[in-house]
Short mmCIF file of C-alpha atoms and ligand atoms in Angstrom, two decimals:
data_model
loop_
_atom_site.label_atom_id
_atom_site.label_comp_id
_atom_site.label_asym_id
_atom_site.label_seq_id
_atom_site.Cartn_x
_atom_site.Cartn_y
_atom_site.Cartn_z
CA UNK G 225 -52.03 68.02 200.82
CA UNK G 226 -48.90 69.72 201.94
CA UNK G 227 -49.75 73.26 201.07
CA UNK G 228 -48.90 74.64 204.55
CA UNK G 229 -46.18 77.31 204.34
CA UNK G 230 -44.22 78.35 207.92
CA UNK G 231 -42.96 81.31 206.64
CA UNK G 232 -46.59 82.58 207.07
CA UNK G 233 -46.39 82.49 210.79
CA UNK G 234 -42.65 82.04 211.86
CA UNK G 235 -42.03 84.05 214.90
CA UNK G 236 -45.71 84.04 215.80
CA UNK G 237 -46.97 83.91 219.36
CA UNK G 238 -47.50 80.04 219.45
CA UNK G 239 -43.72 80.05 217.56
CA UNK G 240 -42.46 81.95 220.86
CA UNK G 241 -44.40 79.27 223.35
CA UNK G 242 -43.44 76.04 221.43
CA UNK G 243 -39.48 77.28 221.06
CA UNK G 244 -39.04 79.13 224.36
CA UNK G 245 -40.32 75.32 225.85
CA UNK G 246 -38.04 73.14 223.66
CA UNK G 247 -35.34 75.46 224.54
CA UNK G 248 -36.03 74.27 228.43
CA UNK G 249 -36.13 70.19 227.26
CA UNK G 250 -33.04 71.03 225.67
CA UNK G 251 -31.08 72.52 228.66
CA UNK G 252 -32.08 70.28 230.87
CA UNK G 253 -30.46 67.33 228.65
CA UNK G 254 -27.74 69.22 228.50
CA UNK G 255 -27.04 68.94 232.28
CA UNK G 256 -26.01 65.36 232.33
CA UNK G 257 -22.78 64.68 230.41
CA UNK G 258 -23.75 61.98 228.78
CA UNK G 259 -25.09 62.28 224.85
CA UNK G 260 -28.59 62.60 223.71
CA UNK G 261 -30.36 62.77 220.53
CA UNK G 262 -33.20 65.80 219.37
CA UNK G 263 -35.76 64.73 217.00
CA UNK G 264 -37.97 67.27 215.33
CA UNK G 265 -41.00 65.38 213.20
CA UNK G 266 -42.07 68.29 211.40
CA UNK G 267 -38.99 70.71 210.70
CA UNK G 268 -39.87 73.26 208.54
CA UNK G 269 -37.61 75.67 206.41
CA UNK G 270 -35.49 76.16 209.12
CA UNK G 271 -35.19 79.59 208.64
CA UNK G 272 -37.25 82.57 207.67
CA UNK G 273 -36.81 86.00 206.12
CA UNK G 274 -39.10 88.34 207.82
CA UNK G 275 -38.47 91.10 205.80
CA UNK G 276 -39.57 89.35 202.87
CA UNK G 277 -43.22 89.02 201.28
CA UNK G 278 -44.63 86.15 203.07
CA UNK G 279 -43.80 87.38 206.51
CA UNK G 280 -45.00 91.07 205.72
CA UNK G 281 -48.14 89.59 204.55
CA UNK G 282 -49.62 88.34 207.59
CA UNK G 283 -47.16 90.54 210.02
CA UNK G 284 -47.82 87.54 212.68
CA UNK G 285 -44.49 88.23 214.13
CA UNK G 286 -44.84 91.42 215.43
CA UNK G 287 -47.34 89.86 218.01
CA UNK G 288 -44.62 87.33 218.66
CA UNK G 289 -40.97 87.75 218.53
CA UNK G 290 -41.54 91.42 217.66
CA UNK G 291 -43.13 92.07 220.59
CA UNK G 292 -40.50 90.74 222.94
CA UNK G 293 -37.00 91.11 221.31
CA UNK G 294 -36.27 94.82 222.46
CA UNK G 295 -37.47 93.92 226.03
CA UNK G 296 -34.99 93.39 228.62
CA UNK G 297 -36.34 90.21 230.42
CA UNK G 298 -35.10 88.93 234.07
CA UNK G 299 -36.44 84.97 233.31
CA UNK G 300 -33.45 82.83 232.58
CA UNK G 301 -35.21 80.90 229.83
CA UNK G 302 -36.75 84.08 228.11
CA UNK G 303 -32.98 85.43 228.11
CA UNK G 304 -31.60 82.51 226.66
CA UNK G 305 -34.26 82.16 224.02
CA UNK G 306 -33.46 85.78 223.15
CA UNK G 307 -29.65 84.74 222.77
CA UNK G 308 -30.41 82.33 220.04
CA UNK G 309 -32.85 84.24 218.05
CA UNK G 310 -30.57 87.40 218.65
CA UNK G 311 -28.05 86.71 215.90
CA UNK G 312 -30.86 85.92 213.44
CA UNK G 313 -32.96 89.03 214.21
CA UNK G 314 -29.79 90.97 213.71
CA UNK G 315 -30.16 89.59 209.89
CA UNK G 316 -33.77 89.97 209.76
CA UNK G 317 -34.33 86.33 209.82
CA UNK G 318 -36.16 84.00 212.50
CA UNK G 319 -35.26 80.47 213.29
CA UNK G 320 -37.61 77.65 213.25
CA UNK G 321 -37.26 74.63 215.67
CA UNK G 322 -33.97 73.17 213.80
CA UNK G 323 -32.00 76.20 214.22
CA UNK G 324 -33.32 77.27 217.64
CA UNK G 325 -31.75 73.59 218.72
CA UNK G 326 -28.79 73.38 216.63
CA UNK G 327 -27.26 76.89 218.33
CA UNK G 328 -28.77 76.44 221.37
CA UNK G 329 -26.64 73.30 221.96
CA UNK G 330 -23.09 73.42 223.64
CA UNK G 331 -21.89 70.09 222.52
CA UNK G 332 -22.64 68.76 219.47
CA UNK G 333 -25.94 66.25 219.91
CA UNK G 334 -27.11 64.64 216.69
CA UNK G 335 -30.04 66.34 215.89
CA UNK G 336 -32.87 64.30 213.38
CA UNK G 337 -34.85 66.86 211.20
CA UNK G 338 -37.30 65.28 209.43
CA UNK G 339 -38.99 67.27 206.58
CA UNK G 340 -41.70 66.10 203.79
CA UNK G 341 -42.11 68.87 201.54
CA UNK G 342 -39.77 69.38 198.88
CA UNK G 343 -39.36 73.15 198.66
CA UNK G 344 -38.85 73.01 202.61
CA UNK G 345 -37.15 69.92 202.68
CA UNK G 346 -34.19 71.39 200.07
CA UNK G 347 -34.50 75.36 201.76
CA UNK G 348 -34.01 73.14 205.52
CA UNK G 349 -30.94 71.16 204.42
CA UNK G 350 -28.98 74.52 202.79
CA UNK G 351 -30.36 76.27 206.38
CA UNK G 352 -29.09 73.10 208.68
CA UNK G 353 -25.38 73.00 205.99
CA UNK G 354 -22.97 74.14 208.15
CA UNK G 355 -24.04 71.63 211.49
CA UNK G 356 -22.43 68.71 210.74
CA UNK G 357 -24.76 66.81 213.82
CA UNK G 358 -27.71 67.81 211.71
CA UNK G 359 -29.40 64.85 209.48
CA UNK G 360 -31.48 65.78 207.42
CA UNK G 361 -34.35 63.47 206.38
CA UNK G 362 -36.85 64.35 203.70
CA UNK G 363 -39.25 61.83 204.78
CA UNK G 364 -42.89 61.66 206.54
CA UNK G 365 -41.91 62.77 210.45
CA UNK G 366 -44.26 60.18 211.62
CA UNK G 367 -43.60 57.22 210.01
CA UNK G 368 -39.62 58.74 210.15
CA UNK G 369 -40.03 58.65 214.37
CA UNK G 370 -41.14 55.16 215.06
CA UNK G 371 -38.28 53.93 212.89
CA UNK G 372 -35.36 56.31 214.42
CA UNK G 373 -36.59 56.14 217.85
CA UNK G 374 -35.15 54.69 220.38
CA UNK G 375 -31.95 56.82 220.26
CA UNK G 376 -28.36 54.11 221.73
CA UNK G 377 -28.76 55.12 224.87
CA UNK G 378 -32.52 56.45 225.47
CA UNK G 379 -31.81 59.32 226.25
CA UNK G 380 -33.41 62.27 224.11
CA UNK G 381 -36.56 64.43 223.04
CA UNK G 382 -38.94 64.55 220.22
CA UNK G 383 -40.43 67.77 218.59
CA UNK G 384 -43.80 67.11 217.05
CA UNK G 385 -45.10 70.05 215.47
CA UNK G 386 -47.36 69.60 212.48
CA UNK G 387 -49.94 71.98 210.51
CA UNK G 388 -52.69 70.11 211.04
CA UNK G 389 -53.96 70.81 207.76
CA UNK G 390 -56.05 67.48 207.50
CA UNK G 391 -58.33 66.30 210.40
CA UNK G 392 -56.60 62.79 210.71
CA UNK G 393 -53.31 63.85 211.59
CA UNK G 394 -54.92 64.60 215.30
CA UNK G 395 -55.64 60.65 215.65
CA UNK G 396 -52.41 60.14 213.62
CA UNK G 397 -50.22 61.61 216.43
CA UNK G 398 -51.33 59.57 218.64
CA UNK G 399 -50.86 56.30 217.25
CA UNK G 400 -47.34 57.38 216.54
CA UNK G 401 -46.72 58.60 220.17
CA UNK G 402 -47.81 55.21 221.23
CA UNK G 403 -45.67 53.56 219.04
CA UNK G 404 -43.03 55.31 220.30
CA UNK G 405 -43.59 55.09 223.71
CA UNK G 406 -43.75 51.09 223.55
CA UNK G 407 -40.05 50.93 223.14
CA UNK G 408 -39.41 54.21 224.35
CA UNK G 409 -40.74 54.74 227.59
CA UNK G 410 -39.72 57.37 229.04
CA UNK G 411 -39.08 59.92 226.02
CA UNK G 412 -40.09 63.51 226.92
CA UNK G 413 -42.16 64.51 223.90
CA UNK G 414 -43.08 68.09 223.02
CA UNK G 415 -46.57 68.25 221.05
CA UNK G 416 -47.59 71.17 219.47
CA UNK G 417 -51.46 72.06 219.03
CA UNK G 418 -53.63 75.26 218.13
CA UNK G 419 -56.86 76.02 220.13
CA UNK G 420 -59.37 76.04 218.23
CA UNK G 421 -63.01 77.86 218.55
CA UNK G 422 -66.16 76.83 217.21
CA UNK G 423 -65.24 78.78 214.15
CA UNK G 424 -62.58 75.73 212.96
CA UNK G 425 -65.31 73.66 212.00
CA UNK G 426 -65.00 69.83 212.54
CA UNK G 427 -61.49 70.36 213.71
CA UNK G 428 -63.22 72.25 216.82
CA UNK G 429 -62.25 70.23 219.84
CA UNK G 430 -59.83 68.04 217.91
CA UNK G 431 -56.75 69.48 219.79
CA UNK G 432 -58.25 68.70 223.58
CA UNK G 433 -59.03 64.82 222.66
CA UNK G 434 -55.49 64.42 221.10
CA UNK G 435 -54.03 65.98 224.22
CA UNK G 436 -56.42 63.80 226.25
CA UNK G 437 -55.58 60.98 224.25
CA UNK G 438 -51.41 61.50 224.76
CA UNK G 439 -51.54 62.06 228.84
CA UNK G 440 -53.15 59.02 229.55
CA UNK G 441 -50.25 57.05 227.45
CA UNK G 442 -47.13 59.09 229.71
CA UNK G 443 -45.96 58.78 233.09
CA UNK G 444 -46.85 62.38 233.39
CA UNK G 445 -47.93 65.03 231.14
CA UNK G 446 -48.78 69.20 231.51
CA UNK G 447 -50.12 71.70 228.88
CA UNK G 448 -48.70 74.89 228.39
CA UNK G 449 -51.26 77.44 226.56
CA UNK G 450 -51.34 80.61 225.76
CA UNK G 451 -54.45 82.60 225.05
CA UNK G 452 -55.39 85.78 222.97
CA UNK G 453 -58.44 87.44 222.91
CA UNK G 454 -58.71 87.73 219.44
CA UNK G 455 -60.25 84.85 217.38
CA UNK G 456 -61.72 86.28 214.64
CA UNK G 457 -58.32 85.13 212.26
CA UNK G 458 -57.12 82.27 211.17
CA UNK G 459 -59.97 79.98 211.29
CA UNK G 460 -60.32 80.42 214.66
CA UNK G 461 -57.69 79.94 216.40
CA UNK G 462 -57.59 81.81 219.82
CA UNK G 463 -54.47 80.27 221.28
CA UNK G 464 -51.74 77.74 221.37
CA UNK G 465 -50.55 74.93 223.32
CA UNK G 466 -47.61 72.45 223.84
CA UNK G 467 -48.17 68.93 225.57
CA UNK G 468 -45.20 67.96 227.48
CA UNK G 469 -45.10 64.36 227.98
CA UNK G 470 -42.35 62.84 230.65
CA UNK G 471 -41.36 66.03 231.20
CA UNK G 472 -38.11 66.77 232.90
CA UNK G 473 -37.99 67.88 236.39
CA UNK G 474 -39.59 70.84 236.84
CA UNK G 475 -39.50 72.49 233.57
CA UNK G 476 -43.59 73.36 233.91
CA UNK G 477 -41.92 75.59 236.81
CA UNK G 478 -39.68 77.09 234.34
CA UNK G 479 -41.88 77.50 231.27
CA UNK G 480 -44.66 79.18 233.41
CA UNK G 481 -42.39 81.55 234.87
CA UNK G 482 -40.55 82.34 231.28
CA UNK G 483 -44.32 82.91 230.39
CA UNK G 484 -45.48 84.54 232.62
CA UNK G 485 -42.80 87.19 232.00
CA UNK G 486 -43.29 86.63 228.22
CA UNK G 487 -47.35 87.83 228.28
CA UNK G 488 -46.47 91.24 229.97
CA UNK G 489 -45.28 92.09 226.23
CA UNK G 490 -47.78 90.74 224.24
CA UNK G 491 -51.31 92.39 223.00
CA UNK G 492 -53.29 93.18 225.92
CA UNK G 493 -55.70 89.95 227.17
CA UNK G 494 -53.28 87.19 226.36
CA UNK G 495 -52.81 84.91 229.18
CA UNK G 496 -50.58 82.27 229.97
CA UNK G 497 -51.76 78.97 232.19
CA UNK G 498 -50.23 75.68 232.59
CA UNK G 499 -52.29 72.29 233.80
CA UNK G 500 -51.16 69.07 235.00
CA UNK G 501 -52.99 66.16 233.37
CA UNK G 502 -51.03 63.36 234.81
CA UNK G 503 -48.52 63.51 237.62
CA UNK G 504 -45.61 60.94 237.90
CA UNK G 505 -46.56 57.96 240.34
C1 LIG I 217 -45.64 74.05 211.58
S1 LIG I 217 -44.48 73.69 210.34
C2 LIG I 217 -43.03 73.31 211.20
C3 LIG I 217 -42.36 74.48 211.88
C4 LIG I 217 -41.09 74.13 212.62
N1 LIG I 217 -41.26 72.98 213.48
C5 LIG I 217 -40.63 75.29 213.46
O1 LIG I 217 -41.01 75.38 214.65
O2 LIG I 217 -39.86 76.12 212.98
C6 LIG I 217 -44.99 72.10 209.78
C7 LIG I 217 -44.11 71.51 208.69
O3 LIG I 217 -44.43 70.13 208.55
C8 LIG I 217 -44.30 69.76 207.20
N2 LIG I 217 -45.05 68.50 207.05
C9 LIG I 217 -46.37 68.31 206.81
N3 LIG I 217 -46.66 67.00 206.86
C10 LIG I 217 -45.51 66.36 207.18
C11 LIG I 217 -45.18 64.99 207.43
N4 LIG I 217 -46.09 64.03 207.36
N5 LIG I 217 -43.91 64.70 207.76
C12 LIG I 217 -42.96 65.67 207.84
N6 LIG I 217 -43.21 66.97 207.61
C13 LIG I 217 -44.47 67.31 207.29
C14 LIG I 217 -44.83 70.94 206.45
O4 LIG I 217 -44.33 70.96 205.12
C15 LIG I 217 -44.31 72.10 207.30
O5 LIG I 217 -43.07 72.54 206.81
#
């Protein structure tokens, strides 16, 4: 059942959390000279009209990207994650999680975009044409991870951000992740989940035991959520989360304060919070 389209929600709220934190994985890498590869599971279009009908539609945007891109932020990380999307708000356009990396990067990392739906998978590789480090994979992102992963030198992150559209893909994750992490140890992995009310049905609570599930696997492991006070859309989803496993040094200090500055813009109730689940020995 792939019937989950991005261009929906790109440059949502839980689109600014999940980018404006893989933006901070990304930087840091970027400190050491040495090379690295990206890996994004679940890629997307890679870019998005948002003048066009599916963005109007929902208008999630404007509570997202909208809602920040005029304001003139003092957080490093909220600047630079304005940078990026600047040139493709100039064109009415948002990037998704392949182009935020792909310009974001000063030297030219091999980045692995893995894509299963057709229509995506063939908009993503005319979005991604003109990065010659981009490969472009039109297979399942899980089953693609385990068998790209471990990267020459270990040294790298994943990007797992799926729709969630059936209930097993929650369980599914994390059979992958420990995969993964078996000849992989240390690989800082960015998980993306929604937060779910009682309204979501059986998938209520599925989110917190995946996340549960992933910490105790890591060395160390924090959430990053954001919460709105408004739950009545979207089958009842009243927030957003990343899980950030092996994270680098001190990028929870860095996300919170990006978000912190981030919320000030946003609909009036949202609130930011990040939690330590496991610390590094
Ligand atoms: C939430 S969207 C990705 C958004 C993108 N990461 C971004 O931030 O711009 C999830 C994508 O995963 C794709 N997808 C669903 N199941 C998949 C699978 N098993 N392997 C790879 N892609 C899959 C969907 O077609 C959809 O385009």
């Amino acid at each position: 059942m792939l019937s989950y389209k991005h261009a929906f929600h790109a440059g949502n709220f839980a689109d600014v959390l999940k980018h404006l934190s893989w933006l901070d994985i990304i930087g840091y890498l970027e400190k050491k000279p040495k090379p690295f590869t990206l890996y994004d599971t679940h890629s997307g279009a890679g870019l998005y009209q948002l003048n066009d009908a599916d963005a109007q539609k929902t208008g999630e945007y404007k509570t997202g990207i909208g809602a920040i891109q005029a304001h003139q932020f003092s957080d490093p990380l909220v600047k630079k994650y304005l940078n990026v999307c600047q040139v493709f708000l100039g064109r009415q356009q948002y990037p998704g999680s392949p182009l935020i990396a792909l310009s974001s990067l000063a030297r030219k990392e091999a980045v692995e975009l893995m894509e299963l739906h057709p229509t995506e998978y063939h908009s993503l590789k005319a979005a991604c044409s003109t990065w010659p480090n981009a490969h472009v994979h039109h297979r399942d992102g899980l089953e693609g991870i385990i068998a790209l992963t471990p990267p020459p030198n270990k040294r790298g992150a994943i990007l797992i951000d799926p729709a969630y559209e059936q209930l097993s893909e929650y369980t599914d994750i994390v059979k992958t992740v420990s995969q993964v992490l078996r000849r992989w140890r240390n690989a800082t992995i960015v998980i993306w989940y929604p937060r779910l009310s009682a309204r979501a049905g059986n998938k209520s609570g599925a989110s917190e035991k995946m996340v549960n599930a992933l910490a105790e696997q890591a060395g160390a492991a924090f959430t990053a959520e954001l919460t709105m006070t408004d739950d009545s859309k979207d089958a009842g989803m009243y927030g957003t989360g990343v899980l950030v496993l092996n994270p680098p040094w001190e990028s929870d200090v860095r996300i919170s304060a990006a978000m912190q500055e981030v919320v000030t813009q946003m609909p009036a109730g949202t609130s930011f919070a990040c939690h330590w689940l496991k610390r590094a020995d």
